[in-house]
Coordinates of C-alpha atoms in Angstrom, one line a residue:
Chain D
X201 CA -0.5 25.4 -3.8
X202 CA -2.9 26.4 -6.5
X203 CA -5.7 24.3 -7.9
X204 CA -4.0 24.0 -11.1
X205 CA -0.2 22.6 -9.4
X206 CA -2.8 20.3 -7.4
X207 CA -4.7 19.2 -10.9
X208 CA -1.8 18.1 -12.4
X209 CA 0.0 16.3 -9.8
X210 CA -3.4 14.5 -9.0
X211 CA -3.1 14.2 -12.7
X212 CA 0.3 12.3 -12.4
X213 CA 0.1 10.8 -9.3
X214 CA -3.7 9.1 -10.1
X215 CA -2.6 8.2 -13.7
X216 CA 0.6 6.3 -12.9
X217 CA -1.2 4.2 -10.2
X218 CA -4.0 3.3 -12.5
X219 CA -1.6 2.4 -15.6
X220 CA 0.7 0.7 -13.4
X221 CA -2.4 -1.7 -12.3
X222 CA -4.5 -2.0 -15.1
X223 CA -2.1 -2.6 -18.0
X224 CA -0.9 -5.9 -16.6
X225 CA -3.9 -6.7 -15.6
X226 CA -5.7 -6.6 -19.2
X227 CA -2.7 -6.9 -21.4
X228 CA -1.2 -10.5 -20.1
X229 CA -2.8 -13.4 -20.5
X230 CA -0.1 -16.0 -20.2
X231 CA 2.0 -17.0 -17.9
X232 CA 5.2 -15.8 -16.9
X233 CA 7.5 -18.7 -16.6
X234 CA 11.1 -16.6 -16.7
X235 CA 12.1 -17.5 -12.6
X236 CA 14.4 -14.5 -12.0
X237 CA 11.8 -12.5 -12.7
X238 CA 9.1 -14.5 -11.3
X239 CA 11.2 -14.3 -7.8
X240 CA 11.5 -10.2 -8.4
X241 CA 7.4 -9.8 -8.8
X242 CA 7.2 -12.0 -5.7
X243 CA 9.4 -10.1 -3.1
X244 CA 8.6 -6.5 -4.4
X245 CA 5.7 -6.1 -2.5
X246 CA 8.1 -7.1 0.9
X247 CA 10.6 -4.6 -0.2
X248 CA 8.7 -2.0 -0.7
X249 CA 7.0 -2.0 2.7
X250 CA 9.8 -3.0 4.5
X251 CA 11.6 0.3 2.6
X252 CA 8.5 2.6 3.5
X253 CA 8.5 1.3 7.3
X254 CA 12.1 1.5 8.2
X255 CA 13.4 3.9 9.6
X256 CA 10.4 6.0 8.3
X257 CA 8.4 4.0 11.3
X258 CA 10.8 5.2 14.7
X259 CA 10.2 9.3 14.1
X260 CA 6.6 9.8 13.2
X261 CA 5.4 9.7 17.0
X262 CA 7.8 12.0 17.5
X263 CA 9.5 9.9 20.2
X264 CA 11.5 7.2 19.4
X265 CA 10.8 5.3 22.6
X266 CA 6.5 5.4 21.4
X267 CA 7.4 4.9 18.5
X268 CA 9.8 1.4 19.0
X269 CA 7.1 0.1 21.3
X270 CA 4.3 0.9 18.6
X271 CA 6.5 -0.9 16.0
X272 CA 7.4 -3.9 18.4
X273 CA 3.6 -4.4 19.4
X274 CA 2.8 -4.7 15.5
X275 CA 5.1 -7.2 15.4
X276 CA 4.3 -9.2 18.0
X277 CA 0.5 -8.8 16.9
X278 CA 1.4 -9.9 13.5
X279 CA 3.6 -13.3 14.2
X280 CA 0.3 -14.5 16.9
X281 CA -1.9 -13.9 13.4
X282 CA -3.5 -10.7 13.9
X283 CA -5.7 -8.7 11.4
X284 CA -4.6 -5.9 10.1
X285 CA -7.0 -3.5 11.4
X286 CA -6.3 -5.2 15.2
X287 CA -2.5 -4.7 14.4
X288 CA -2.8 -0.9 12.9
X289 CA -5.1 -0.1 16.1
X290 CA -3.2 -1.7 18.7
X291 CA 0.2 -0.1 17.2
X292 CA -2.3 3.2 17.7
X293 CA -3.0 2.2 21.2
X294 CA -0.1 1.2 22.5
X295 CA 1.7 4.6 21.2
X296 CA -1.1 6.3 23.2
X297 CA -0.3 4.4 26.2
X298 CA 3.4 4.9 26.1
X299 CA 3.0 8.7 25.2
X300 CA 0.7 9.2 28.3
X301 CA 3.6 7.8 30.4
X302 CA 6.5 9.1 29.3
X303 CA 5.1 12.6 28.7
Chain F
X285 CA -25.5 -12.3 -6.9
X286 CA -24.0 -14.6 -5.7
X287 CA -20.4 -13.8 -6.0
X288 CA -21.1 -10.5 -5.5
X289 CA -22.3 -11.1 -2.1
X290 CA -19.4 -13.4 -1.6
X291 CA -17.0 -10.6 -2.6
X292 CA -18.9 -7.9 -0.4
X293 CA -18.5 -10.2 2.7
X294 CA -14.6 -10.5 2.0
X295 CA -14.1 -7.0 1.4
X296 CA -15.4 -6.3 5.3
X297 CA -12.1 -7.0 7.0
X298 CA -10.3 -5.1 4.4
X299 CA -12.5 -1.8 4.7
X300 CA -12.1 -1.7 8.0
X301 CA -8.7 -1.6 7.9
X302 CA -8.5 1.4 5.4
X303 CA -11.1 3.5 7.1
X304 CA -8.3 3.6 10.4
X305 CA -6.2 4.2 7.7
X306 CA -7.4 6.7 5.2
X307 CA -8.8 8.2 8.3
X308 CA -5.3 8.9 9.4
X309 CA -4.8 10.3 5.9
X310 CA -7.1 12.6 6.2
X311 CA -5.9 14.1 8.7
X312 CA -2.1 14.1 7.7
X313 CA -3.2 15.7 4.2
X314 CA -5.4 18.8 6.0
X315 CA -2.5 19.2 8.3
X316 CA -0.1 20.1 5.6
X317 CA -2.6 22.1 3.8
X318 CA -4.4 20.6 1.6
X319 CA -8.4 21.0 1.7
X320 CA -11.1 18.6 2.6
X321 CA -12.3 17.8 -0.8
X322 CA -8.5 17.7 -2.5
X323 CA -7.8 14.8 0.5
X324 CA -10.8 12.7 -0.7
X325 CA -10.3 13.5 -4.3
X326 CA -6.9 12.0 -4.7
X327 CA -8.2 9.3 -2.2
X328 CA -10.8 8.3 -5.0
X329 CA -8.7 8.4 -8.0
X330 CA -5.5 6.9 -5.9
X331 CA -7.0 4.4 -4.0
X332 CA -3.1 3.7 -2.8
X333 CA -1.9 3.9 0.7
X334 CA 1.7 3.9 0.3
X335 CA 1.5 6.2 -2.6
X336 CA -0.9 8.8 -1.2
X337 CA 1.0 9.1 2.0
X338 CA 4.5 9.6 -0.1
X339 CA 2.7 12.0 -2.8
X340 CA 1.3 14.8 -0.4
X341 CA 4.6 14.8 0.6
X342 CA 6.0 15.6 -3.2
X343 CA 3.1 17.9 -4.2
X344 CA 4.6 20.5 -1.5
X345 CA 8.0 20.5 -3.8
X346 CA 7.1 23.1 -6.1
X347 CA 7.1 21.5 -10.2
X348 CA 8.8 17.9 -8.5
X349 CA 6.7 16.8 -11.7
X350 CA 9.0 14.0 -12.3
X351 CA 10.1 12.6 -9.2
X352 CA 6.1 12.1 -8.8
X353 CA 5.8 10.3 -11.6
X354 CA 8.6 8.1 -10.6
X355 CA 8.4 7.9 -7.4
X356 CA 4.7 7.1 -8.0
X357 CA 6.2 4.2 -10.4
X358 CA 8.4 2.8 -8.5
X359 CA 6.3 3.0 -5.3
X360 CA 3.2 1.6 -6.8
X361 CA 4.9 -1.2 -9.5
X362 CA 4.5 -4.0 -6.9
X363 CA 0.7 -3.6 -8.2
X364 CA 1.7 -4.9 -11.6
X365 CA 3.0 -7.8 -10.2
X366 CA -0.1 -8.6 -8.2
X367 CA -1.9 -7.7 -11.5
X368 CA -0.5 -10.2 -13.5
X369 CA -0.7 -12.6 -10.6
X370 CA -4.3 -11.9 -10.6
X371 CA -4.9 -11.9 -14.6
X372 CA -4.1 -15.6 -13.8
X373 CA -7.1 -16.3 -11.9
X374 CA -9.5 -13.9 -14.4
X375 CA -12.4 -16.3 -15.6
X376 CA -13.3 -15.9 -19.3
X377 CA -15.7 -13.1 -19.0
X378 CA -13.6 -11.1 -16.9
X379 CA -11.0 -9.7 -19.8
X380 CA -11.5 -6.6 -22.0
X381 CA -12.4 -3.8 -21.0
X382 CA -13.7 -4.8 -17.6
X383 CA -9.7 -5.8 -16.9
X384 CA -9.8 -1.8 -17.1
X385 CA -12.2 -1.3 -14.9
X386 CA -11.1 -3.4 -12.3
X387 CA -7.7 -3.1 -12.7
X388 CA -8.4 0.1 -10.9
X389 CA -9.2 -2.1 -8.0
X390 CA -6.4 -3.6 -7.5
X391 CA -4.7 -2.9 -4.0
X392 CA -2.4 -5.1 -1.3
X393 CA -5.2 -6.5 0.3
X394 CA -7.8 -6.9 -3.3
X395 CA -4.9 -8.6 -4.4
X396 CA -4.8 -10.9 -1.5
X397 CA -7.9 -12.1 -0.9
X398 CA -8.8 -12.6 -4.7
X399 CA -5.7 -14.5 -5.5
X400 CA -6.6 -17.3 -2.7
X401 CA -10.2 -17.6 -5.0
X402 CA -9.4 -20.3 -8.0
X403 CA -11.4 -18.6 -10.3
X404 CA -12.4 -14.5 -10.3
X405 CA -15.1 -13.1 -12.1
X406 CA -16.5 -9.6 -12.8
X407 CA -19.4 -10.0 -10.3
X408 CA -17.2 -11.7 -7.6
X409 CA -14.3 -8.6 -8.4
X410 CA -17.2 -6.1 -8.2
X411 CA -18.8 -7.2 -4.6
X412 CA -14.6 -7.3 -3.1
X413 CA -13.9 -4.3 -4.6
X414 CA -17.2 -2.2 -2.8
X415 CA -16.6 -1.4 0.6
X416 CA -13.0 -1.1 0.2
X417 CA -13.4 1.9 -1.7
X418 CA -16.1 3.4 0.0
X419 CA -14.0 2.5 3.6
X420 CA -10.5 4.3 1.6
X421 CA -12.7 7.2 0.4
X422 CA -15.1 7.6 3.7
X423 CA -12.0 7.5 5.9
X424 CA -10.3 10.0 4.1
X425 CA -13.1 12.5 4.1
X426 CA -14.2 11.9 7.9
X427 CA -10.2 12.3 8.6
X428 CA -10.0 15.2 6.7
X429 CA -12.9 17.2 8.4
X430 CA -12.8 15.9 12.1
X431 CA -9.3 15.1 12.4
X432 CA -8.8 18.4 13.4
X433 CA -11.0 18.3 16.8
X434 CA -8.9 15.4 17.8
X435 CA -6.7 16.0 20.5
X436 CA -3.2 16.1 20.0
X437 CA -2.0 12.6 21.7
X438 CA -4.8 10.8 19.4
X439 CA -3.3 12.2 16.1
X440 CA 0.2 11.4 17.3
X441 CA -1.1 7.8 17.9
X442 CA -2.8 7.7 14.6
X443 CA 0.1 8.3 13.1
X444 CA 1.9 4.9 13.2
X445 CA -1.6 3.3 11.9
X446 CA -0.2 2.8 8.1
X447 CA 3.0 1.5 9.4
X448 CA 1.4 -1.1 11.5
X449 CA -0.6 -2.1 8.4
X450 CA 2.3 -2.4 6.8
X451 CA 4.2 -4.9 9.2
X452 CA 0.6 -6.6 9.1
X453 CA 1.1 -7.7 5.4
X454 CA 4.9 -8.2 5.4
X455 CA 5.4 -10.1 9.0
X456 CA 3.0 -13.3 8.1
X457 CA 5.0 -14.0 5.3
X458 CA 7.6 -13.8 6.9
X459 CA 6.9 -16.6 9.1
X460 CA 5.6 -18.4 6.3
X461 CA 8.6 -17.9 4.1
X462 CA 12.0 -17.3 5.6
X463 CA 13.6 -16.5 2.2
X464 CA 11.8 -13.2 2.7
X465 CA 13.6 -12.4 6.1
X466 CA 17.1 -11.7 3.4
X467 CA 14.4 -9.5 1.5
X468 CA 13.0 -7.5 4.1
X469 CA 16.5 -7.3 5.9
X470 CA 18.2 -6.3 3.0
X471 CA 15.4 -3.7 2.2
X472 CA 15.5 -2.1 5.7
X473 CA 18.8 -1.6 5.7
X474 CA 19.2 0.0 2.5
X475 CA 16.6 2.5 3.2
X476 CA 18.4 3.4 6.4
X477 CA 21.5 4.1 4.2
X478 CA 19.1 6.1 1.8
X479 CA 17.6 8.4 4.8
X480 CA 21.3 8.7 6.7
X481 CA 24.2 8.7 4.8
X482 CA 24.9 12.2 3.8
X483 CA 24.2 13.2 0.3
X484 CA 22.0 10.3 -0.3
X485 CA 19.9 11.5 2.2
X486 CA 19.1 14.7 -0.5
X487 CA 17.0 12.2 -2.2
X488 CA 13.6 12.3 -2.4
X489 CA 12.0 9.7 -0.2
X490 CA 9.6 8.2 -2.9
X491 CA 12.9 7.6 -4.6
X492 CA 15.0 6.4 -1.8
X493 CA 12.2 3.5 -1.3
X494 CA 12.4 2.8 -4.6
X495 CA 15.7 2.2 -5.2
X496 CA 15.9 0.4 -1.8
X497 CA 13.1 -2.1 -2.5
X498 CA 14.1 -2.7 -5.8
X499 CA 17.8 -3.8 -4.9
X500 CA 16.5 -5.8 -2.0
X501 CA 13.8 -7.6 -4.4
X502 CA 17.2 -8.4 -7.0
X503 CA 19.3 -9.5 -4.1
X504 CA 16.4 -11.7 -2.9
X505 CA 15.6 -13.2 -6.7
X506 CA 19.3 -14.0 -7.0
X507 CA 20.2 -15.6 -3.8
X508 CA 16.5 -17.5 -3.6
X509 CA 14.8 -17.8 -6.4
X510 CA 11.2 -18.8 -5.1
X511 CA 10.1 -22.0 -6.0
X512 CA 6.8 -22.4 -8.3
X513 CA 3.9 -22.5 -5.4
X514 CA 5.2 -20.1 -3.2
X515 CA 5.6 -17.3 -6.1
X516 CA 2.5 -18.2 -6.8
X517 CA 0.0 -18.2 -3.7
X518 CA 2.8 -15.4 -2.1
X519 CA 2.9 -12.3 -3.6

């Protein structure tokens, strides 16, 4: 890719996630009382990761098998009240560990 | 000072957690071409994990000018939300143009510790806002120039590190509020659909998350509307 293709996606990419955060953030200053809405704001954030995750999650170990016990370790990690960091690395580690035995 | 400090202190956990990540990043950017500096570039003017990780992907389309701007959209519009969430909890002097400024700031896990705060100002935003960045942005650039001496089985283990972030933020609130289990159900299975049924699987991915999160978020708003504290402290 060129360095001007790059610019101008960068260009895109950086100005829609800025726009997308900061207008909302300055413009309202009331509150938004409209529930169906209210509801959609609240579970966008799930969707969106849950979307990004699955199936996305199972193939990018290259092995499904690593990659399922990766995904069921976060889980686990996550309902006994883990970090974040201690889930992401332990996803990490565990991968490692099944790779190394299956390989 | 004081809330600066306070923020700084928060902001710990959280730039730990993107330094594994932007780290992986890093490396995932260099390996499909793109140069050291052009990783940590669009690491400090994206400051997005989700969105980063899908728009390398879409740069490699040749002129896919569009799709990045919507898949960009769609990918990142949960941030409005959190930003008018957060607006809520903006004391008096934080409004103007320092909404502009911060609003920069706002990420996933910004969002979530501010919001628990009853009141946000500038200097508290400022300290929270600190070491995230420079964990996002130092991550990516460490990733992008040592990634590359890492043996093989450590980058293929890196590799599920954003995902695992990812069931970090979603699976708590899960347990806290099983309305979201219809959400998150709904949403996986409609991205499956996306990525495996023939012709929809032509797609771009950016867009196949979007349209999958966003009819999981309707489905979930028409079946369970939230109730007024759990919309609130929630997303």
């Amino acid at each position: 890719m060129d360095a001007k293709t790059f610019f101008i996606y960068l260009l895109v990419m950086a100005g829609t996630t800025y726009l997308v955060r900061a207008v909302p953030f300055a413009l309202v200053k009331e509150k938004i009382s409209n529930p169906l809405i209210k509801s959609f704001l609240y579970y966008i954030p799930y969707a969106v990761l849950t979307a990004m995750t699955i199936p996305a999650i199972f193939t990018c170990t290259g092995s499904y098998i690593s990659a399922a016990l990766g995904f069921a370790a976060a889980v686990i990690l996550s309902l006994l009240g883990q970090g974040l960091m201690t889930v992401s690395m332990l996803a990490c580690l565990t991968v490692f560990v099944s790779e190394l035995l299956i390989r | 000072m004081h809330f600066y400090k306070k923020g700084l202190a928060a902001g710990i956990p959280i730039a730990l957690g993107y330094l594994s990540v932007s780290f992986t990043f890093g490396i995932i950017a260099v390996s499909e071409g793109f140069s050291w500096w052009q990783a940590v570039l669009i690491s400090m003017t994206c400051l997005t994990s989700a969105g980063q990780f899908s728009g390398i992907h879409t740069m490699l389309i040749p002129g896919a000018y569009l799709d990045m701007l919507l898949s960009q959209f769609t990918i990142n519009i949960r941030y409005s939300f959190m930003s008018v969430s957060l607006s809520q909890k903006a004391d008096d002097r934080l409004r103007g143009i320092w909404r502009w400024i911060f609003g920069f700031f706002i990420t996933d896990e910004i969002f979530a510790v501010g919001v628990t705060e009853d009141s946000v100002s500038r200097s508290y935003m400022a300290g929270l806002s600190t070491l995230p960045y420079l964990g996002w942005t130092g991550g990516t650039l460490l990733g992008a120039l040592f990634g590359s001496i890492l043996p093989e089985r450590i980058m293929v283990a890196l590799s599920i590190a954003i995902y695992g972030m990812f069931v970090a933020i979603v699976v708590p609130e899960l347990k806290k509020n099983r309305d979201v289990i219809l959400v998150v159900a709904v949403a996986a299975a409609a991205s499956c659909v996306m990525t495996y049924v023939p012709g929809l699987s032509r797609l771009s991915p950016g867009i196949s998350i979007s349209i999958a999160s966003v009819v999981a978020a309707l489905v979930g708003a028409l079946i369970h509307p939230v109730r007024e504290e759990a919309a609130e402290d929630g997303c």
